[in-house]
mmCIF file with all atom_site columns, C-alpha atoms in Angstrom:
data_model
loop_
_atom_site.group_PDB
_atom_site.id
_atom_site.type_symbol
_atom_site.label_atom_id
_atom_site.label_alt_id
_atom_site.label_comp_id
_atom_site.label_asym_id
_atom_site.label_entity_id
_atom_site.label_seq_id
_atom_site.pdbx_PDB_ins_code
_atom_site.Cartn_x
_atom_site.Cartn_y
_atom_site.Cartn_z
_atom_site.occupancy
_atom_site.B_iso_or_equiv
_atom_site.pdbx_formal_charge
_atom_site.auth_seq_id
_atom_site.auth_comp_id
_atom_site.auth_asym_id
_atom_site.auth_atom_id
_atom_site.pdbx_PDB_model_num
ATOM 1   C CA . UNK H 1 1   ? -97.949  -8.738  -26.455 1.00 40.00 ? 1   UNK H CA 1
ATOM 2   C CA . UNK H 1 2   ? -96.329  -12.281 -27.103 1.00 43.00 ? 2   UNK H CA 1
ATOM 3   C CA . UNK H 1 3   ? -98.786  -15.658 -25.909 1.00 49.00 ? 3   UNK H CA 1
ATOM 4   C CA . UNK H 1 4   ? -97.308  -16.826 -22.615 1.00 49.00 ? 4   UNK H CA 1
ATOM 5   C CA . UNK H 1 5   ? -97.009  -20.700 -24.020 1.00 52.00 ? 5   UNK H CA 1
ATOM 6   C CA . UNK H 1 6   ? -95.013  -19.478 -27.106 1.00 57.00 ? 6   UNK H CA 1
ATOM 7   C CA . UNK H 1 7   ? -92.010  -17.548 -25.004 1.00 55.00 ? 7   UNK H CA 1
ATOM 8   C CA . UNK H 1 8   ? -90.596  -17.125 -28.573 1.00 58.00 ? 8   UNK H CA 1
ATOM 9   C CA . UNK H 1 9   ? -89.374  -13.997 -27.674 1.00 65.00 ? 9   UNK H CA 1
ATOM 10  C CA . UNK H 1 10  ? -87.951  -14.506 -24.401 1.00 67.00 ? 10  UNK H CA 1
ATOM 11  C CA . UNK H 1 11  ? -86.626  -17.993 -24.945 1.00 62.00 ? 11  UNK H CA 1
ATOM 12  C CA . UNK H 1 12  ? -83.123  -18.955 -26.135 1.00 62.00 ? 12  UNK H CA 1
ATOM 13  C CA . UNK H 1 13  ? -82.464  -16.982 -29.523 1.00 63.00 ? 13  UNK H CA 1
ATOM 14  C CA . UNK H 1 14  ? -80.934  -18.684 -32.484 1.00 68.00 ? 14  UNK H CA 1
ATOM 15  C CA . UNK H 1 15  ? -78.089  -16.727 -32.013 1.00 68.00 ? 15  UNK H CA 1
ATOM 16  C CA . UNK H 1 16  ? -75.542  -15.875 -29.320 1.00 74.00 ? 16  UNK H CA 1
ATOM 17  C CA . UNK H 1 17  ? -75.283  -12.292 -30.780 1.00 78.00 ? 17  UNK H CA 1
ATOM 18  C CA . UNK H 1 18  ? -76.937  -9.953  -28.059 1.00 84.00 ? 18  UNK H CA 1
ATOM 19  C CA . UNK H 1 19  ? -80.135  -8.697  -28.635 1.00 84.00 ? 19  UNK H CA 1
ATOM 20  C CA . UNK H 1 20  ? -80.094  -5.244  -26.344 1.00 89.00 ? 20  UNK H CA 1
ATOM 21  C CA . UNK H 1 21  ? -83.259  -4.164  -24.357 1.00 90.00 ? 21  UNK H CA 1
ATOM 22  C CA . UNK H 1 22  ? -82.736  -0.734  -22.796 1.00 93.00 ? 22  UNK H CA 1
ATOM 23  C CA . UNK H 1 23  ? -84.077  -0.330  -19.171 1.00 94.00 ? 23  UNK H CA 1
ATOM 24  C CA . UNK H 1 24  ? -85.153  2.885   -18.078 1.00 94.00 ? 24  UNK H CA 1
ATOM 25  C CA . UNK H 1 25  ? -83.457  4.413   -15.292 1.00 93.00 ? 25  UNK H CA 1
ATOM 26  C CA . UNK H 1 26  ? -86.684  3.694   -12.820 1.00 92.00 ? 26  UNK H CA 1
ATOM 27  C CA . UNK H 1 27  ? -85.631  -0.336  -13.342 1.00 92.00 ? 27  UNK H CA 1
ATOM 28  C CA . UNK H 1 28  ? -82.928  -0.432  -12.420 1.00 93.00 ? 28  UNK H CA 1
ATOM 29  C CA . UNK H 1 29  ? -81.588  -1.779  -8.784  1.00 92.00 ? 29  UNK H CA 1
ATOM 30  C CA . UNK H 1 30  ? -78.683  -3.165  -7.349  1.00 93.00 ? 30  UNK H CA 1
ATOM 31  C CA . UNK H 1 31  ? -79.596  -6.584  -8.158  1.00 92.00 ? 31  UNK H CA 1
ATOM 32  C CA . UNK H 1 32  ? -80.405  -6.324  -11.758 1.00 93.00 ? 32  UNK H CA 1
ATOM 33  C CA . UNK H 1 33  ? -77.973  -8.940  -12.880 1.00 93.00 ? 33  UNK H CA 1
ATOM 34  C CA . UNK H 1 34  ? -80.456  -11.497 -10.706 1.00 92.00 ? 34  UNK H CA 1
ATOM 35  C CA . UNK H 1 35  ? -83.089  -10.819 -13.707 1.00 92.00 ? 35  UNK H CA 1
ATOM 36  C CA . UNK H 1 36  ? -81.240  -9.889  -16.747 1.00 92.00 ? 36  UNK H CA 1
ATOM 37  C CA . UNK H 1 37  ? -78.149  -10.405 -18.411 1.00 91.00 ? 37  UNK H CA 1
ATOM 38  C CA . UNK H 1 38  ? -76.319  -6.927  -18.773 1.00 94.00 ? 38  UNK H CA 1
ATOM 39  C CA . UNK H 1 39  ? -74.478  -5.474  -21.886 1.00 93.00 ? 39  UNK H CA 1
ATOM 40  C CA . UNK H 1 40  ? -73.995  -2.368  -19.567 1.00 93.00 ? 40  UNK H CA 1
ATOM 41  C CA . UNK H 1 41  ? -75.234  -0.611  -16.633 1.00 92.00 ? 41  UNK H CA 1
ATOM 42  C CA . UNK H 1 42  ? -77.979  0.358   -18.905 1.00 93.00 ? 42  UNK H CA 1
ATOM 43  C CA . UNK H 1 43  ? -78.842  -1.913  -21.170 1.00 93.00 ? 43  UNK H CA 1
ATOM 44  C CA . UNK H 1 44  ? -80.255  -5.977  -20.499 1.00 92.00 ? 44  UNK H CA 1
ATOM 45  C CA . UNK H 1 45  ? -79.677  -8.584  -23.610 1.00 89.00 ? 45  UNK H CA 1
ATOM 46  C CA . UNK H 1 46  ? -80.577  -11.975 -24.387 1.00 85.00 ? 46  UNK H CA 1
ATOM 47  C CA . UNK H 1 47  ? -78.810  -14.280 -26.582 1.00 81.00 ? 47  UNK H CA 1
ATOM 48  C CA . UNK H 1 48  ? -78.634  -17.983 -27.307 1.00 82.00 ? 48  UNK H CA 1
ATOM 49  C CA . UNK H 1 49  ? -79.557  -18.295 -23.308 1.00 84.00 ? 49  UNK H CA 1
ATOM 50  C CA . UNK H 1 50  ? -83.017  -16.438 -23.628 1.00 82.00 ? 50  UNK H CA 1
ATOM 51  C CA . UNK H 1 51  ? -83.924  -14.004 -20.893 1.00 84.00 ? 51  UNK H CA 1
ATOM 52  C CA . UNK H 1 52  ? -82.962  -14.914 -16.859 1.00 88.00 ? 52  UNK H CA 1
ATOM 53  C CA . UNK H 1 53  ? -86.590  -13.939 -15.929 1.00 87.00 ? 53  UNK H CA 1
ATOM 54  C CA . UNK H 1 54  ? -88.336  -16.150 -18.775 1.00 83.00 ? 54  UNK H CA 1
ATOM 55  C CA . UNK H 1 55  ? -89.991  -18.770 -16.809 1.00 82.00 ? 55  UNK H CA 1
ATOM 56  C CA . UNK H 1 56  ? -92.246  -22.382 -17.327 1.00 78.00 ? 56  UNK H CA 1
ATOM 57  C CA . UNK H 1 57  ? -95.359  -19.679 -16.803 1.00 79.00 ? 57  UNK H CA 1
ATOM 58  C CA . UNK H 1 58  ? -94.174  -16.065 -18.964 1.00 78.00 ? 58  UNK H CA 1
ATOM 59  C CA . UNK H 1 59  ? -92.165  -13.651 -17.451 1.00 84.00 ? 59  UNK H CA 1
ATOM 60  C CA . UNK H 1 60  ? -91.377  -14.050 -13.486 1.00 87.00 ? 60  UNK H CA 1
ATOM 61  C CA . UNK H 1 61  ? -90.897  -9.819  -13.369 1.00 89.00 ? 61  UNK H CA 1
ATOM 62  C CA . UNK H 1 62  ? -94.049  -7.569  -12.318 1.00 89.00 ? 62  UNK H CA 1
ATOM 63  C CA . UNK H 1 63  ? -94.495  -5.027  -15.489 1.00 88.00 ? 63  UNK H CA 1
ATOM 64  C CA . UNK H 1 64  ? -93.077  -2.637  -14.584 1.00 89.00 ? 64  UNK H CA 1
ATOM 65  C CA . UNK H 1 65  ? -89.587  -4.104  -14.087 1.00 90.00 ? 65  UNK H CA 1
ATOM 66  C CA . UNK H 1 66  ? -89.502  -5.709  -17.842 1.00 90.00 ? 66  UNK H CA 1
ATOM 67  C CA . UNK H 1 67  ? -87.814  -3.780  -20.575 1.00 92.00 ? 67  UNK H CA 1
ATOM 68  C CA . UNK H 1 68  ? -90.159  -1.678  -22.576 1.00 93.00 ? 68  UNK H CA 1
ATOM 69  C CA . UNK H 1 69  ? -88.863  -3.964  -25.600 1.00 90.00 ? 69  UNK H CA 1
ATOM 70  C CA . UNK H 1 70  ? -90.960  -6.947  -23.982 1.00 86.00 ? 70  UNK H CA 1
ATOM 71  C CA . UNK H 1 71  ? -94.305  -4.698  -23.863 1.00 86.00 ? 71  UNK H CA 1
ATOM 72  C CA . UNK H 1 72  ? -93.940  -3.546  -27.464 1.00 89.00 ? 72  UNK H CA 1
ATOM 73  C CA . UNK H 1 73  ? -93.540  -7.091  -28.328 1.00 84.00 ? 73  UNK H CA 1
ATOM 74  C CA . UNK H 1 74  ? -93.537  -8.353  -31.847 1.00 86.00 ? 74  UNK H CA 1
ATOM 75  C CA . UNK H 1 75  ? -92.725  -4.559  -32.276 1.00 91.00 ? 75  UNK H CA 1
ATOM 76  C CA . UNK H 1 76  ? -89.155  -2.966  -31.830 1.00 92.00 ? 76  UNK H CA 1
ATOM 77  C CA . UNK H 1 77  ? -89.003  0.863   -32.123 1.00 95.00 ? 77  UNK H CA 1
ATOM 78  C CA . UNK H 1 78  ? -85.736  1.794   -34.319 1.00 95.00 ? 78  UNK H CA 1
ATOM 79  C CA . UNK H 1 79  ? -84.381  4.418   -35.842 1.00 95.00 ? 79  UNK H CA 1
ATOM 80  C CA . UNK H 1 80  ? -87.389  6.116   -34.176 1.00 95.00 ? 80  UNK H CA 1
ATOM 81  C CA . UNK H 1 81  ? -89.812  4.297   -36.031 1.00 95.00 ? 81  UNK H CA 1
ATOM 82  C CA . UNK H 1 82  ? -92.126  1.235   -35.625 1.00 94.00 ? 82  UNK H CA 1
ATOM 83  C CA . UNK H 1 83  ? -91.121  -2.059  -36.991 1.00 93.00 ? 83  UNK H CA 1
ATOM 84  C CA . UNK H 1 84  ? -92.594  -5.612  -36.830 1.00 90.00 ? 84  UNK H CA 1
ATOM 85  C CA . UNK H 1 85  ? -89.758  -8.584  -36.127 1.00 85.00 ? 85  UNK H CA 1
ATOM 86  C CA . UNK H 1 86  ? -89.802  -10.806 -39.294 1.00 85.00 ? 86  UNK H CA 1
ATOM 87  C CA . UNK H 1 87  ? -89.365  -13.979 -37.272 1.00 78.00 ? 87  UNK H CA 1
ATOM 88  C CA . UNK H 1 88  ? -91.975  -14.010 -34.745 1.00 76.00 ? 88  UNK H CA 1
ATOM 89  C CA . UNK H 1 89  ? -94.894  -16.365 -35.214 1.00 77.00 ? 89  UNK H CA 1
ATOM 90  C CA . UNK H 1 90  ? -97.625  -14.052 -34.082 1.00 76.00 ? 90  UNK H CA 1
ATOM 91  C CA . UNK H 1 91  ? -96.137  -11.477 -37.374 1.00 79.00 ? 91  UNK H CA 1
ATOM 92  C CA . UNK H 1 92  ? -95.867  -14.687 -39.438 1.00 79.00 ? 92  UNK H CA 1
ATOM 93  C CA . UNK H 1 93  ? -98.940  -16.044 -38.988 1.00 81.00 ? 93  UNK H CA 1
ATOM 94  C CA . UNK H 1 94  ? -100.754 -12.608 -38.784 1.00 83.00 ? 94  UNK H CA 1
ATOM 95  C CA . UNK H 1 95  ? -101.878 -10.941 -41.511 1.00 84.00 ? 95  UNK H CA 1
ATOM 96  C CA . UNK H 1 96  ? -100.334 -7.423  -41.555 1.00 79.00 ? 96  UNK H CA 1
ATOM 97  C CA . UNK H 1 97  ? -104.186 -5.576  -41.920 1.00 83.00 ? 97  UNK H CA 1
ATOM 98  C CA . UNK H 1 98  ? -104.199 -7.182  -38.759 1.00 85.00 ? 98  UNK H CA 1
ATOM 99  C CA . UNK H 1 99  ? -101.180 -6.365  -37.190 1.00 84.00 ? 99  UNK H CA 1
ATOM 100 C CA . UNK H 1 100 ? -101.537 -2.136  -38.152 1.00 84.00 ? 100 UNK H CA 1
ATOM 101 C CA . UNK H 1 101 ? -103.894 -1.453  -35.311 1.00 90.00 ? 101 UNK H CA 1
ATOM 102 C CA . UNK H 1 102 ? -101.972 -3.421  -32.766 1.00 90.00 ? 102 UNK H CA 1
ATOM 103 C CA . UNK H 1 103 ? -98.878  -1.196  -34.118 1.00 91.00 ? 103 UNK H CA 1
ATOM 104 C CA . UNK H 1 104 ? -100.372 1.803   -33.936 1.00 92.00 ? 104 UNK H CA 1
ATOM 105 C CA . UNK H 1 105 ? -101.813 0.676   -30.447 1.00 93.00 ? 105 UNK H CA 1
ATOM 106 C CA . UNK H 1 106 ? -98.220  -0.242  -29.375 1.00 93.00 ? 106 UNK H CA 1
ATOM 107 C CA . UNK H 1 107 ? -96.839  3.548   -30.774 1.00 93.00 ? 107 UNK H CA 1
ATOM 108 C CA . UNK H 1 108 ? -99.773  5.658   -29.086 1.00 92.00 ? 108 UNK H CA 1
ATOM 109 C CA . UNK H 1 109 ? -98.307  3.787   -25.885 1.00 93.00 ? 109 UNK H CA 1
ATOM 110 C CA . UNK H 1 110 ? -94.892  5.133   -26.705 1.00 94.00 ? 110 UNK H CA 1
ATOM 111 C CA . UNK H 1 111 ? -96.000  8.901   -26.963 1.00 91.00 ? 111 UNK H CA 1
ATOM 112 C CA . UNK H 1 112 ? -96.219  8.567   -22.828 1.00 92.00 ? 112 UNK H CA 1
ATOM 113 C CA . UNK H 1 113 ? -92.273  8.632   -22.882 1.00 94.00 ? 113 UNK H CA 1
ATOM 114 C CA . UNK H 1 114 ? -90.567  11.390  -22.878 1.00 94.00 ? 114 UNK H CA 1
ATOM 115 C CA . UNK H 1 115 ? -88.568  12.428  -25.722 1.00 94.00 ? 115 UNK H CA 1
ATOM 116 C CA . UNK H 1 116 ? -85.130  11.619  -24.048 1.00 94.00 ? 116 UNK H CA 1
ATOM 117 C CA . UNK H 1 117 ? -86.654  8.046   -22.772 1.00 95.00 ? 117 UNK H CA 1
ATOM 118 C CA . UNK H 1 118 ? -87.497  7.344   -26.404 1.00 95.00 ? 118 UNK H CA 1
ATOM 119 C CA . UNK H 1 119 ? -84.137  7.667   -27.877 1.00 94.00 ? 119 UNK H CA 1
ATOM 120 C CA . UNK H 1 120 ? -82.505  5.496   -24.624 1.00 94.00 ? 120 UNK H CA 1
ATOM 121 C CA . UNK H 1 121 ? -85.222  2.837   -25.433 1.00 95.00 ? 121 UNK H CA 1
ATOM 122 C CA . UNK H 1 122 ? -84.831  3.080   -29.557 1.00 95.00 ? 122 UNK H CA 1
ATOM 123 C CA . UNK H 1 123 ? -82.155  0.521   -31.481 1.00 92.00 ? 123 UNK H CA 1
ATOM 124 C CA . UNK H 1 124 ? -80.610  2.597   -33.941 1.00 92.00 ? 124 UNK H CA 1
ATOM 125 C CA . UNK H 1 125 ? -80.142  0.003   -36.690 1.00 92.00 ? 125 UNK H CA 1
ATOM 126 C CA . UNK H 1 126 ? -78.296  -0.174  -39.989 1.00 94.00 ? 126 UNK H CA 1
ATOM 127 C CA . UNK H 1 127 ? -80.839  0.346   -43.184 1.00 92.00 ? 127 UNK H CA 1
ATOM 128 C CA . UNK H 1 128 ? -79.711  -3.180  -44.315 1.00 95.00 ? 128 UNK H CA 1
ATOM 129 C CA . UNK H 1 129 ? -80.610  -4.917  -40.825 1.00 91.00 ? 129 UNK H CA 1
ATOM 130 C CA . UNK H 1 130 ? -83.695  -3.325  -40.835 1.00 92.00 ? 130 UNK H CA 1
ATOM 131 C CA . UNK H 1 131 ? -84.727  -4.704  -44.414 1.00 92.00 ? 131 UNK H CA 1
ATOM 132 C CA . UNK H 1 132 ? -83.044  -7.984  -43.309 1.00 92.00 ? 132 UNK H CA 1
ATOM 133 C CA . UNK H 1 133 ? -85.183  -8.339  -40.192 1.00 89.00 ? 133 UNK H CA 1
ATOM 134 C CA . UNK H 1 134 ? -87.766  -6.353  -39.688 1.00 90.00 ? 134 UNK H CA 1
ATOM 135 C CA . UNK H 1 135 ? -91.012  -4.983  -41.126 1.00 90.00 ? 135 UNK H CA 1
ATOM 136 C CA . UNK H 1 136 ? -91.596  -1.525  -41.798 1.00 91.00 ? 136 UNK H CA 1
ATOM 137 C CA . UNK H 1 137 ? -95.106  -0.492  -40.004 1.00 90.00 ? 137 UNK H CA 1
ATOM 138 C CA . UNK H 1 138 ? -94.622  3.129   -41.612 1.00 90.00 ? 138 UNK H CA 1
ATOM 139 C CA . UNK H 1 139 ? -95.157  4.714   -37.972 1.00 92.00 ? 139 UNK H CA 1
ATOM 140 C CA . UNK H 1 140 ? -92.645  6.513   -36.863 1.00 92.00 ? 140 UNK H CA 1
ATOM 141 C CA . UNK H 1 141 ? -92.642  7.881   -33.102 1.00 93.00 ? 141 UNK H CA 1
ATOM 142 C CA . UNK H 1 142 ? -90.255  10.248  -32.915 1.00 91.00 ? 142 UNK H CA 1
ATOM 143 C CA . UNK H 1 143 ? -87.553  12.063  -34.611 1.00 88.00 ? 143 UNK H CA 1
ATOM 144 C CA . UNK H 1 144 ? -85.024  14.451  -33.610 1.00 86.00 ? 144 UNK H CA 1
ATOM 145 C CA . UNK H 1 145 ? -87.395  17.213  -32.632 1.00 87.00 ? 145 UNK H CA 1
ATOM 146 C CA . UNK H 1 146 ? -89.293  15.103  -30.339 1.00 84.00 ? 146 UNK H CA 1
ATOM 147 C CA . UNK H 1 147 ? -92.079  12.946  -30.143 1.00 82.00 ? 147 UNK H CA 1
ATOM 148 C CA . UNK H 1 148 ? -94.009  12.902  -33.235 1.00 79.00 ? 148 UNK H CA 1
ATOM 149 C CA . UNK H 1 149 ? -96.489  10.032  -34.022 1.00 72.00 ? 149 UNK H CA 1
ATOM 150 C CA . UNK H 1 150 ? -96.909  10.092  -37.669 1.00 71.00 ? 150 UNK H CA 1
ATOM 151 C CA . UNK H 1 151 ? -98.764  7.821   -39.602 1.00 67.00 ? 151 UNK H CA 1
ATOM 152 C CA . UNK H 1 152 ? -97.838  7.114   -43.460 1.00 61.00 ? 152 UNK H CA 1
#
């Protein structure tokens, strides 16, 4: 995961666009709006405000309440597959012999979902975001026949 000092990912984003962060059905409770900021009754986002929970000390949620995005941090799943965020200093900083076994770490952790929870929790991104943004790890996780880790 991220270091607790940086809070790069959690902190205010350089945009006010919403960055989504699906929540699985066993997080959510009737005062979810306390800890996140809600694009619907499914879905938390940050944007130029960070995240509600992001405290002086990390996160102020237990682990199991935090979006499965923030535990596969600096990886996002999309489109099924692994990916590495371009911006974050841990992936800038890291070189990416480094960061494979972390990603392949962070995808054997995803095969515990079920195939349904997977697609909730997955962006599904446009090609050209994807080369704008992210990093291609070459893992994907699943596809549309179910969970599938495959390595190329």
């Amino acid at each position: 995961g991220y270091g607790r000092d940086c809070c790069y990912c959690c902190g205010p984003q350089e945009s006010n666009e919403p960055s989504p962060m699906a929540l699985l059905p066993r997080q959510l409770h009737a005062q979810i709006e306390e800890d996140f900021f809600m694009l619907d009754e499914h879905t938390a986002y940050m944007d130029d405000r960070g995240c509600k929970a992001c405290t002086s000390t990390g996160c102020g949620l237990r682990r199991e309440q935090r979006p499965v995005a923030c535990g596969l941090f600096p990886f996002v799943l999309a489109n099924g597959s692994l990916y590495a965020y371009k911006t974050c200093p841990a992936i800038l900083f890291t070189p990416l012999a480094q960061l494979a076994p972390l990603g392949r770490e962070a995808a054997r952790w995803l095969t515990g979902f079920s195939h349904d929870e997977l697609r909730h929790l997955s962006l599904n991104v446009e090609p050209a975001v994807l080369a704008e943004k992210y990093i291609s790890l070459g893992i994907e996780v699943f596809d549309d026949s179910g969970v599938n880790l495959l390595l190329r």
